[in-house]
mmCIF file of N, CA and C and ligand atoms in Angstrom:
data_model
loop_
_atom_site.group_PDB
_atom_site.id
_atom_site.type_symbol
_atom_site.label_atom_id
_atom_site.label_comp_id
_atom_site.label_asym_id
_atom_site.label_seq_id
_atom_site.Cartn_x
_atom_site.Cartn_y
_atom_site.Cartn_z
ATOM 1 N N MET A 119 108.175 174.293 148.993
ATOM 2 C CA MET A 119 109.248 173.321 149.265
ATOM 3 C C MET A 119 109.571 173.327 150.757
ATOM 4 N N ALA A 120 109.601 172.146 151.343
ATOM 5 C CA ALA A 120 109.895 172.084 152.781
ATOM 6 C C ALA A 120 111.350 172.473 153.036
ATOM 7 N N GLU A 121 111.540 173.239 154.088
ATOM 8 C CA GLU A 121 112.901 173.681 154.416
ATOM 9 C C GLU A 121 113.669 172.527 155.054
ATOM 10 N N GLN A 122 114.877 172.326 154.583
ATOM 11 C CA GLN A 122 115.691 171.240 155.125
ATOM 12 C C GLN A 122 116.553 171.777 156.261
ATOM 13 N N LEU A 123 116.251 171.362 157.492
ATOM 14 C CA LEU A 123 117.046 171.825 158.626
ATOM 15 C C LEU A 123 118.287 170.944 158.761
ATOM 16 N N PRO A 124 119.397 171.522 159.236
ATOM 17 C CA PRO A 124 120.614 170.729 159.335
ATOM 18 C C PRO A 124 120.669 169.862 160.591
ATOM 19 N N TYR A 125 119.540 169.725 161.281
ATOM 20 C CA TYR A 125 119.545 168.991 162.545
ATOM 21 C C TYR A 125 118.917 167.609 162.415
ATOM 22 N N SER A 126 119.438 166.692 163.231
ATOM 23 C CA SER A 126 118.874 165.347 163.258
ATOM 24 C C SER A 126 117.494 165.411 163.917
ATOM 25 N N GLU A 127 116.746 164.337 163.725
ATOM 26 C CA GLU A 127 115.418 164.273 164.331
ATOM 27 C C GLU A 127 115.493 164.333 165.854
ATOM 28 N N LYS A 128 116.534 163.695 166.399
ATOM 29 C CA LYS A 128 116.694 163.677 167.861
ATOM 30 C C LYS A 128 116.966 165.070 168.404
ATOM 31 N N VAL A 129 117.791 165.822 167.694
ATOM 32 C CA VAL A 129 118.061 167.205 168.117
ATOM 33 C C VAL A 129 116.748 167.978 168.140
ATOM 34 N N MET A 130 115.948 167.816 167.083
ATOM 35 C CA MET A 130 114.683 168.546 167.010
ATOM 36 C C MET A 130 113.734 168.127 168.131
ATOM 37 N N GLN A 131 113.721 166.816 168.444
ATOM 38 C CA GLN A 131 112.854 166.334 169.542
ATOM 39 C C GLN A 131 113.241 166.988 170.859
ATOM 40 N N HIS A 132 114.553 166.991 171.148
ATOM 41 C CA HIS A 132 115.005 167.550 172.428
ATOM 42 C C HIS A 132 114.868 169.070 172.456
ATOM 43 N N PHE A 133 114.965 169.695 171.263
ATOM 44 C CA PHE A 133 114.797 171.143 171.198
ATOM 45 C C PHE A 133 113.331 171.516 171.440
ATOM 46 N N LYS A 134 112.434 170.781 170.797
ATOM 47 C CA LYS A 134 111.006 171.111 170.910
ATOM 48 C C LYS A 134 110.415 170.673 172.241
ATOM 49 N N ASN A 135 110.968 169.605 172.786
ATOM 50 C CA ASN A 135 110.402 169.053 174.006
ATOM 51 C C ASN A 135 111.531 168.689 174.968
ATOM 52 N N PRO A 136 112.258 169.721 175.442
ATOM 53 C CA PRO A 136 113.441 169.416 176.257
ATOM 54 C C PRO A 136 113.083 168.740 177.580
ATOM 55 N N LYS A 137 113.954 167.816 177.965
ATOM 56 C CA LYS A 137 113.769 167.105 179.236
ATOM 57 C C LYS A 137 114.537 167.849 180.335
ATOM 58 N N ASN A 138 114.031 167.766 181.541
ATOM 59 C CA ASN A 138 114.760 168.227 182.729
ATOM 60 C C ASN A 138 115.030 169.729 182.771
ATOM 61 N N VAL A 139 114.101 170.509 182.232
ATOM 62 C CA VAL A 139 114.250 171.964 182.351
ATOM 63 C C VAL A 139 113.831 172.379 183.759
ATOM 64 N N GLY A 140 114.602 173.261 184.370
ATOM 65 C CA GLY A 140 114.237 173.757 185.689
ATOM 66 C C GLY A 140 115.443 173.789 186.600
ATOM 67 N N GLU A 141 115.189 173.787 187.884
ATOM 68 C CA GLU A 141 116.297 173.803 188.820
ATOM 69 C C GLU A 141 116.038 172.815 189.946
ATOM 70 N N ILE A 142 117.096 172.525 190.712
ATOM 71 C CA ILE A 142 116.965 171.642 191.876
ATOM 72 C C ILE A 142 117.301 172.504 193.088
ATOM 73 N N THR A 143 116.324 172.694 193.949
ATOM 74 C CA THR A 143 116.550 173.639 195.049
ATOM 75 C C THR A 143 117.600 173.129 196.037
ATOM 76 N N ASP A 144 117.651 171.818 196.260
ATOM 77 C CA ASP A 144 118.661 171.288 197.179
ATOM 78 C C ASP A 144 119.749 170.544 196.389
ATOM 79 N N ALA A 145 120.223 171.190 195.328
ATOM 80 C CA ALA A 145 121.217 170.548 194.460
ATOM 81 C C ALA A 145 122.497 170.216 195.207
ATOM 82 N N SER A 146 123.125 169.107 194.799
ATOM 83 C CA SER A 146 124.432 168.734 195.367
ATOM 84 C C SER A 146 125.543 169.501 194.676
ATOM 85 N N GLY A 147 125.280 169.918 193.442
ATOM 86 C CA GLY A 147 126.279 170.684 192.701
ATOM 87 C C GLY A 147 125.598 171.525 191.634
ATOM 88 N N ILE A 148 126.119 172.738 191.425
ATOM 89 C CA ILE A 148 125.559 173.624 190.395
ATOM 90 C C ILE A 148 126.711 174.141 189.538
ATOM 91 N N GLY A 149 126.525 174.070 188.241
ATOM 92 C CA GLY A 149 127.545 174.590 187.334
ATOM 93 C C GLY A 149 126.948 175.662 186.445
ATOM 94 N N THR A 150 127.591 176.820 186.403
ATOM 95 C CA THR A 150 127.137 177.891 185.510
ATOM 96 C C THR A 150 128.276 178.221 184.572
ATOM 97 N N VAL A 151 128.021 178.139 183.290
ATOM 98 C CA VAL A 151 129.087 178.455 182.328
ATOM 99 C C VAL A 151 128.541 179.308 181.193
ATOM 100 N N GLY A 152 129.444 180.101 180.649
ATOM 101 C CA GLY A 152 129.119 180.892 179.465
ATOM 102 C C GLY A 152 129.927 180.346 178.302
ATOM 103 N N ASN A 153 129.356 180.409 177.131
ATOM 104 C CA ASN A 153 130.066 179.922 175.950
ATOM 105 C C ASN A 153 130.884 181.067 175.361
ATOM 106 N N PRO A 154 132.214 180.907 175.336
ATOM 107 C CA PRO A 154 133.041 182.013 174.839
ATOM 108 C C PRO A 154 132.821 182.290 173.355
ATOM 109 N N VAL A 155 132.284 181.295 172.651
ATOM 110 C CA VAL A 155 132.100 181.488 171.200
ATOM 111 C C VAL A 155 130.915 182.420 170.916
ATOM 112 N N CYS A 156 129.799 182.194 171.636
ATOM 113 C CA CYS A 156 128.590 182.948 171.290
ATOM 114 C C CYS A 156 128.030 183.763 172.447
ATOM 115 N N GLY A 157 128.525 183.539 173.679
ATOM 116 C CA GLY A 157 128.027 184.302 174.820
ATOM 117 C C GLY A 157 126.803 183.697 175.478
ATOM 118 N N ASP A 158 126.343 182.545 174.995
ATOM 119 C CA ASP A 158 125.179 181.912 175.620
ATOM 120 C C ASP A 158 125.557 181.306 176.982
ATOM 121 N N VAL A 159 124.547 181.131 177.823
ATOM 122 C CA VAL A 159 124.802 180.720 179.209
ATOM 123 C C VAL A 159 123.976 179.482 179.561
ATOM 124 N N LEU A 160 124.585 178.596 180.350
ATOM 125 C CA LEU A 160 123.884 177.385 180.793
ATOM 126 C C LEU A 160 124.139 177.174 182.285
ATOM 127 N N LYS A 161 123.078 176.856 182.985
ATOM 128 C CA LYS A 161 123.187 176.527 184.411
ATOM 129 C C LYS A 161 122.679 175.102 184.582
ATOM 130 N N LEU A 162 123.511 174.250 185.181
ATOM 131 C CA LEU A 162 123.161 172.840 185.313
ATOM 132 C C LEU A 162 123.219 172.421 186.786
ATOM 133 N N TYR A 163 122.190 171.729 187.218
ATOM 134 C CA TYR A 163 122.065 171.285 188.615
ATOM 135 C C TYR A 163 122.130 169.768 188.667
ATOM 136 N N ILE A 164 122.864 169.237 189.656
ATOM 137 C CA ILE A 164 122.832 167.792 189.863
ATOM 138 C C ILE A 164 122.509 167.480 191.324
ATOM 139 N N LYS A 165 121.821 166.376 191.494
ATOM 140 C CA LYS A 165 121.529 165.867 192.841
ATOM 141 C C LYS A 165 122.216 164.512 192.958
ATOM 142 N N VAL A 166 123.075 164.355 193.939
ATOM 143 C CA VAL A 166 123.858 163.129 194.081
ATOM 144 C C VAL A 166 123.492 162.441 195.394
ATOM 145 N N GLU A 167 123.243 161.141 195.298
ATOM 146 C CA GLU A 167 123.008 160.343 196.505
ATOM 147 C C GLU A 167 123.877 159.102 196.422
ATOM 148 N N ASN A 168 124.672 158.842 197.455
ATOM 149 C CA ASN A 168 125.570 157.683 197.479
ATOM 150 C C ASN A 168 126.387 157.572 196.198
ATOM 151 N N ASP A 169 126.936 158.707 195.772
ATOM 152 C CA ASP A 169 127.823 158.747 194.608
ATOM 153 C C ASP A 169 127.100 158.571 193.272
ATOM 154 N N VAL A 170 125.768 158.480 193.303
ATOM 155 C CA VAL A 170 125.023 158.318 192.049
ATOM 156 C C VAL A 170 124.206 159.590 191.781
ATOM 157 N N ILE A 171 124.222 160.041 190.529
ATOM 158 C CA ILE A 171 123.444 161.223 190.154
ATOM 159 C C ILE A 171 121.990 160.792 189.993
ATOM 160 N N VAL A 172 121.155 161.233 190.905
ATOM 161 C CA VAL A 172 119.762 160.794 190.894
ATOM 162 C C VAL A 172 118.861 161.778 190.158
ATOM 163 N N ASP A 173 119.348 163.011 189.981
ATOM 164 C CA ASP A 173 118.547 163.988 189.238
ATOM 165 C C ASP A 173 119.466 165.030 188.632
ATOM 166 N N ALA A 174 119.048 165.579 187.504
ATOM 167 C CA ALA A 174 119.810 166.638 186.840
ATOM 168 C C ALA A 174 118.831 167.537 186.108
ATOM 169 N N ARG A 175 119.046 168.823 186.228
ATOM 170 C CA ARG A 175 118.160 169.789 185.551
ATOM 171 C C ARG A 175 118.983 170.945 185.007
ATOM 172 N N PHE A 176 118.390 171.689 184.093
ATOM 173 C CA PHE A 176 119.141 172.807 183.517
ATOM 174 C C PHE A 176 118.239 173.973 183.158
ATOM 175 N N LYS A 177 118.920 175.115 183.054
ATOM 176 C CA LYS A 177 118.288 176.323 182.513
ATOM 177 C C LYS A 177 119.282 176.925 181.563
ATOM 178 N N THR A 178 118.832 177.374 180.419
ATOM 179 C CA THR A 178 119.794 177.970 179.490
ATOM 180 C C THR A 178 119.218 179.173 178.762
ATOM 181 N N PHE A 179 120.099 180.135 178.533
ATOM 182 C CA PHE A 179 119.827 181.190 177.564
ATOM 183 C C PHE A 179 120.696 180.829 176.380
ATOM 184 N N GLY A 180 120.269 179.856 175.641
ATOM 185 C CA GLY A 180 121.115 179.386 174.557
ATOM 186 C C GLY A 180 120.295 179.054 173.327
ATOM 187 N N CYS A 181 120.988 178.665 172.312
ATOM 188 C CA CYS A 181 120.342 178.360 171.035
ATOM 189 C C CYS A 181 119.675 176.976 171.087
ATOM 190 N N GLY A 182 119.074 176.585 169.999
ATOM 191 C CA GLY A 182 118.403 175.287 169.931
ATOM 192 C C GLY A 182 119.340 174.126 170.198
ATOM 193 N N ALA A 183 120.556 174.200 169.680
ATOM 194 C CA ALA A 183 121.524 173.116 169.901
ATOM 195 C C ALA A 183 121.942 173.067 171.369
ATOM 196 N N ALA A 184 122.023 174.229 172.021
ATOM 197 C CA ALA A 184 122.368 174.256 173.457
ATOM 198 C C ALA A 184 121.240 173.624 174.268
ATOM 199 N N ILE A 185 120.007 173.906 173.887
ATOM 200 C CA ILE A 185 118.852 173.318 174.587
ATOM 201 C C ILE A 185 118.859 171.798 174.393
ATOM 202 N N ALA A 186 119.070 171.353 173.159
ATOM 203 C CA ALA A 186 119.058 169.915 172.876
ATOM 204 C C ALA A 186 120.207 169.202 173.592
ATOM 205 N N THR A 187 121.404 169.786 173.597
ATOM 206 C CA THR A 187 122.535 169.102 174.254
ATOM 207 C C THR A 187 122.363 169.122 175.773
ATOM 208 N N SER A 188 121.784 170.187 176.309
ATOM 209 C CA SER A 188 121.545 170.240 177.759
ATOM 210 C C SER A 188 120.524 169.182 178.152
ATOM 211 N N SER A 189 119.474 169.081 177.347
ATOM 212 C CA SER A 189 118.448 168.082 177.598
ATOM 213 C C SER A 189 119.068 166.687 177.566
ATOM 214 N N MET A 190 119.882 166.433 176.562
ATOM 215 C CA MET A 190 120.499 165.110 176.410
ATOM 216 C C MET A 190 121.489 164.824 177.546
ATOM 217 N N VAL A 191 122.318 165.807 177.896
ATOM 218 C CA VAL A 191 123.336 165.532 178.923
ATOM 219 C C VAL A 191 122.677 165.261 180.280
ATOM 220 N N THR A 192 121.577 165.946 180.574
ATOM 221 C CA THR A 192 120.903 165.685 181.847
ATOM 222 C C THR A 192 120.291 164.283 181.841
ATOM 223 N N GLU A 193 119.807 163.841 180.673
ATOM 224 C CA GLU A 193 119.285 162.480 180.575
ATOM 225 C C GLU A 193 120.421 161.457 180.734
ATOM 226 N N MET A 194 121.573 161.773 180.132
ATOM 227 C CA MET A 194 122.693 160.822 180.144
ATOM 228 C C MET A 194 123.286 160.628 181.535
ATOM 229 N N VAL A 195 123.320 161.678 182.348
ATOM 230 C CA VAL A 195 124.004 161.550 183.646
ATOM 231 C C VAL A 195 123.135 160.870 184.701
ATOM 232 N N LYS A 196 121.820 160.918 184.511
ATOM 233 C CA LYS A 196 120.949 160.341 185.543
ATOM 234 C C LYS A 196 121.194 158.843 185.671
ATOM 235 N N GLY A 197 121.441 158.405 186.888
ATOM 236 C CA GLY A 197 121.706 156.986 187.136
ATOM 237 C C GLY A 197 123.186 156.641 187.051
ATOM 238 N N LYS A 198 123.992 157.609 186.612
ATOM 239 C CA LYS A 198 125.437 157.338 186.526
ATOM 240 C C LYS A 198 126.129 157.738 187.827
ATOM 241 N N THR A 199 127.276 157.099 188.094
ATOM 242 C CA THR A 199 128.065 157.541 189.234
ATOM 243 C C THR A 199 128.766 158.831 188.835
ATOM 244 N N VAL A 200 129.262 159.538 189.841
ATOM 245 C CA VAL A 200 129.981 160.785 189.581
ATOM 246 C C VAL A 200 131.188 160.511 188.681
ATOM 247 N N GLY A 201 131.881 159.401 188.951
ATOM 248 C CA GLY A 201 133.051 159.045 188.141
ATOM 249 C C GLY A 201 132.682 158.775 186.692
ATOM 250 N N GLU A 202 131.554 158.111 186.469
ATOM 251 C CA GLU A 202 131.110 157.843 185.092
ATOM 252 C C GLU A 202 130.719 159.142 184.390
ATOM 253 N N ALA A 203 130.066 160.023 185.117
ATOM 254 C CA ALA A 203 129.612 161.290 184.527
ATOM 255 C C ALA A 203 130.800 162.144 184.098
ATOM 256 N N LEU A 204 131.901 162.001 184.827
ATOM 257 C CA LEU A 204 133.105 162.777 184.496
ATOM 258 C C LEU A 204 133.657 162.437 183.125
ATOM 259 N N LYS A 205 133.323 161.246 182.660
ATOM 260 C CA LYS A 205 133.899 160.797 181.379
ATOM 261 C C LYS A 205 133.048 161.216 180.179
ATOM 262 N N ILE A 206 131.904 161.850 180.426
ATOM 263 C CA ILE A 206 131.029 162.226 179.302
ATOM 264 C C ILE A 206 131.615 163.444 178.586
ATOM 265 N N SER A 207 131.864 163.283 177.304
ATOM 266 C CA SER A 207 132.451 164.382 176.529
ATOM 267 C C SER A 207 131.376 165.067 175.693
ATOM 268 N N ASN A 208 131.704 166.241 175.215
ATOM 269 C CA ASN A 208 130.739 166.945 174.360
ATOM 270 C C ASN A 208 130.446 166.138 173.102
ATOM 271 N N ARG A 209 131.469 165.406 172.618
ATOM 272 C CA ARG A 209 131.257 164.601 171.410
ATOM 273 C C ARG A 209 130.265 163.467 171.678
ATOM 274 N N ALA A 210 130.376 162.859 172.870
ATOM 275 C CA ALA A 210 129.443 161.779 173.218
ATOM 276 C C ALA A 210 128.011 162.303 173.264
ATOM 277 N N VAL A 211 127.840 163.511 173.776
ATOM 278 C CA VAL A 211 126.498 164.107 173.842
ATOM 279 C C VAL A 211 125.987 164.368 172.427
ATOM 280 N N ALA A 212 126.853 164.925 171.582
ATOM 281 C CA ALA A 212 126.455 165.218 170.201
ATOM 282 C C ALA A 212 126.120 163.925 169.466
ATOM 283 N N GLU A 213 126.917 162.885 169.723
ATOM 284 C CA GLU A 213 126.656 161.607 169.045
ATOM 285 C C GLU A 213 125.334 161.004 169.499
ATOM 286 N N ALA A 214 125.045 161.132 170.784
ATOM 287 C CA ALA A 214 123.785 160.598 171.304
ATOM 288 C C ALA A 214 122.597 161.307 170.662
ATOM 289 N N LEU A 215 122.830 162.509 170.169
ATOM 290 C CA LEU A 215 121.769 163.269 169.501
ATOM 291 C C LEU A 215 121.730 162.995 167.999
ATOM 292 N N GLY A 216 122.570 162.069 167.557
ATOM 293 C CA GLY A 216 122.606 161.786 166.126
ATOM 294 C C GLY A 216 123.452 162.782 165.369
ATOM 295 N N GLY A 217 124.332 163.489 166.094
ATOM 296 C CA GLY A 217 125.255 164.423 165.453
ATOM 297 C C GLY A 217 124.747 165.848 165.455
ATOM 298 N N LEU A 218 125.689 166.777 165.332
ATOM 299 C CA LEU A 218 125.357 168.207 165.222
ATOM 300 C C LEU A 218 126.098 168.766 164.011
ATOM 301 N N PRO A 219 125.568 169.784 163.390
ATOM 302 C CA PRO A 219 126.326 170.406 162.300
ATOM 303 C C PRO A 219 127.642 170.952 162.872
ATOM 304 N N PRO A 220 128.751 170.889 162.132
ATOM 305 C CA PRO A 220 130.049 171.336 162.659
ATOM 306 C C PRO A 220 129.994 172.726 163.276
ATOM 307 N N ILE A 221 129.236 173.608 162.683
ATOM 308 C CA ILE A 221 129.174 174.983 163.177
ATOM 309 C C ILE A 221 128.484 175.054 164.545
ATOM 310 N N LYS A 222 127.796 173.971 164.922
ATOM 311 C CA LYS A 222 127.080 173.942 166.199
ATOM 312 C C LYS A 222 127.762 173.079 167.259
ATOM 313 N N MET A 223 128.931 172.537 166.958
ATOM 314 C CA MET A 223 129.597 171.694 167.952
ATOM 315 C C MET A 223 129.971 172.495 169.204
ATOM 316 N N HIS A 224 130.263 173.775 169.034
ATOM 317 C CA HIS A 224 130.631 174.569 170.216
ATOM 318 C C HIS A 224 129.487 174.631 171.230
ATOM 319 N N CYS A 225 128.266 174.454 170.759
ATOM 320 C CA CYS A 225 127.114 174.484 171.664
ATOM 321 C C CYS A 225 127.156 173.290 172.615
ATOM 322 N N SER A 226 127.652 172.145 172.103
ATOM 323 C CA SER A 226 127.730 170.960 172.951
ATOM 324 C C SER A 226 128.828 171.112 174.003
ATOM 325 N N VAL A 227 129.816 171.961 173.718
ATOM 326 C CA VAL A 227 130.873 172.223 174.700
ATOM 327 C C VAL A 227 130.284 172.884 175.940
ATOM 328 N N LEU A 228 129.256 173.683 175.715
ATOM 329 C CA LEU A 228 128.583 174.341 176.840
ATOM 330 C C LEU A 228 128.029 173.285 177.804
ATOM 331 N N ALA A 229 127.415 172.237 177.252
ATOM 332 C CA ALA A 229 126.837 171.179 178.088
ATOM 333 C C ALA A 229 127.922 170.452 178.868
ATOM 334 N N GLU A 230 129.033 170.125 178.202
ATOM 335 C CA GLU A 230 130.115 169.414 178.892
ATOM 336 C C GLU A 230 130.731 170.297 179.980
ATOM 337 N N ASP A 231 130.969 171.541 179.650
ATOM 338 C CA ASP A 231 131.578 172.444 180.633
ATOM 339 C C ASP A 231 130.665 172.637 181.846
ATOM 340 N N ALA A 232 129.371 172.756 181.604
ATOM 341 C CA ALA A 232 128.437 172.954 182.719
ATOM 342 C C ALA A 232 128.389 171.709 183.600
ATOM 343 N N LEU A 233 128.436 170.532 182.983
ATOM 344 C CA LEU A 233 128.440 169.288 183.755
ATOM 345 C C LEU A 233 129.698 169.222 184.628
ATOM 346 N N ARG A 234 130.844 169.512 184.039
ATOM 347 C CA ARG A 234 132.094 169.444 184.813
ATOM 348 C C ARG A 234 132.090 170.476 185.931
ATOM 349 N N SER A 235 131.530 171.626 185.638
ATOM 350 C CA SER A 235 131.473 172.676 186.642
ATOM 351 C C SER A 235 130.555 172.253 187.801
ATOM 352 N N ALA A 236 129.438 171.590 187.479
ATOM 353 C CA ALA A 236 128.525 171.106 188.527
ATOM 354 C C ALA A 236 129.201 169.997 189.343
ATOM 355 N N LEU A 237 129.957 169.125 188.670
ATOM 356 C CA LEU A 237 130.658 168.042 189.374
ATOM 357 C C LEU A 237 131.748 168.622 190.273
ATOM 358 N N LYS A 238 132.430 169.636 189.772
ATOM 359 C CA LYS A 238 133.473 170.292 190.581
ATOM 360 C C LYS A 238 132.844 170.908 191.837
ATOM 361 N N ASP A 239 131.706 171.568 191.642
ATOM 362 C CA ASP A 239 130.988 172.169 192.768
ATOM 363 C C ASP A 239 130.597 171.095 193.783
ATOM 364 N N TYR A 240 130.163 169.946 193.266
ATOM 365 C CA TYR A 240 129.793 168.828 194.134
ATOM 366 C C TYR A 240 130.993 168.389 194.975
ATOM 367 N N TYR A 241 132.142 168.194 194.332
ATOM 368 C CA TYR A 241 133.343 167.778 195.068
ATOM 369 C C TYR A 241 133.711 168.801 196.129
ATOM 370 N N LEU A 242 133.700 170.073 195.734
ATOM 371 C CA LEU A 242 134.108 171.121 196.671
ATOM 372 C C LEU A 242 133.152 171.180 197.863
ATOM 373 N N LYS A 243 131.855 170.988 197.591
ATOM 374 C CA LYS A 243 130.865 171.007 198.683
ATOM 375 C C LYS A 243 131.072 169.837 199.638
ATOM 376 N N GLN A 244 131.647 168.744 199.123
ATOM 377 C CA GLN A 244 131.952 167.589 199.979
ATOM 378 C C GLN A 244 133.261 167.795 200.732
ATOM 379 N N GLY A 245 133.929 168.918 200.463
ATOM 380 C CA GLY A 245 135.234 169.159 201.073
ATOM 381 C C GLY A 245 136.329 168.340 200.422
ATOM 382 N N LYS A 246 136.069 167.896 199.175
ATOM 383 C CA LYS A 246 137.068 167.081 198.461
ATOM 384 C C LYS A 246 137.646 167.867 197.297
ATOM 385 N N GLU A 247 138.858 167.484 196.938
ATOM 386 C CA GLU A 247 139.508 168.079 195.785
ATOM 387 C C GLU A 247 138.935 167.425 194.524
ATOM 388 N N PRO A 248 138.445 168.200 193.520
ATOM 389 C CA PRO A 248 137.951 167.551 192.296
ATOM 390 C C PRO A 248 139.077 166.769 191.622
ATOM 391 N N PRO A 249 138.798 165.554 191.141
ATOM 392 C CA PRO A 249 139.856 164.719 190.560
ATOM 393 C C PRO A 249 140.171 165.092 189.117
ATOM 394 N N PHE A 250 140.078 166.382 188.801
ATOM 395 C CA PHE A 250 140.405 166.813 187.444
ATOM 396 C C PHE A 250 140.704 168.305 187.479
ATOM 397 N N LYS A 251 141.395 168.757 186.461
ATOM 398 C CA LYS A 251 141.642 170.182 186.321
ATOM 399 C C LYS A 251 140.482 170.776 185.545
ATOM 400 N N ASP A 252 140.394 172.102 185.498
ATOM 401 C CA ASP A 252 139.256 172.731 184.838
ATOM 402 C C ASP A 252 139.141 172.340 183.379
ATOM 403 N N LYS A 253 140.249 172.219 182.701
ATOM 404 C CA LYS A 253 140.223 171.858 181.277
ATOM 405 C C LYS A 253 141.061 170.609 181.074
ATOM 406 N N PRO A 254 140.542 169.442 181.463
ATOM 407 C CA PRO A 254 141.355 168.233 181.428
ATOM 408 C C PRO A 254 141.608 167.704 180.030
ATOM 409 N N HIS A 255 140.713 168.001 179.114
ATOM 410 C CA HIS A 255 140.944 167.523 177.759
ATOM 411 C C HIS A 255 140.456 168.553 176.765
ATOM 412 N N ALA A 256 141.036 168.504 175.590
ATOM 413 C CA ALA A 256 140.624 169.459 174.563
ATOM 414 C C ALA A 256 139.233 169.094 174.068
ATOM 415 N N HIS A 257 138.373 170.065 173.989
ATOM 416 C CA HIS A 257 137.044 169.798 173.450
ATOM 417 C C HIS A 257 137.153 169.510 171.961
ATOM 418 N N ASP A 258 136.250 168.685 171.542
ATOM 419 C CA ASP A 258 136.221 168.364 170.129
ATOM 420 C C ASP A 258 135.147 169.233 169.485
ATOM 421 N N GLU A 259 135.551 170.292 168.834
ATOM 422 C CA GLU A 259 134.561 171.231 168.309
ATOM 423 C C GLU A 259 134.246 171.010 166.840
ATOM 424 N N HIS A 260 134.791 169.931 166.270
ATOM 425 C CA HIS A 260 134.524 169.734 164.838
ATOM 426 C C HIS A 260 133.932 168.371 164.562
HETATM 427 FE FE1 LIG B 321 125.354 179.691 171.619
HETATM 428 FE FE2 LIG B 321 124.667 177.485 170.472
HETATM 429 S S1 LIG B 321 124.941 179.410 169.507
HETATM 430 S S2 LIG B 321 125.212 177.756 172.526
#
């Protein structure tokens, strides 16, 4: 009997063949975050030109859902302005993947936190105050 995995096909695609794995040596912003729920770690790099994110890459010591959400979030931010990227929530990333099992929603929080941390780093490197606080909205973990 074939084992029924609780993941969508898109999650499995991004898990098996993640996009944008690696680092950007001349990154405009780097975000490193640990997941308080499981202890997994994600490092996310962004390259910004004229306020547009032209490249994004990641490295993670995380589970399959962390790999899939990191892959998806790096795909989602490319071509977006910094302001647009700020609005991407963990739920939007999970939805773009066709959903995550409730027990795995915390993994998508890692992707959102790493993105915000990279954007904050970008602002600080520009000598600007980030236009948000560290935890501007409650994550949707369910
Ligand atoms: Fe740690 Fe998914 S279990 S990020």
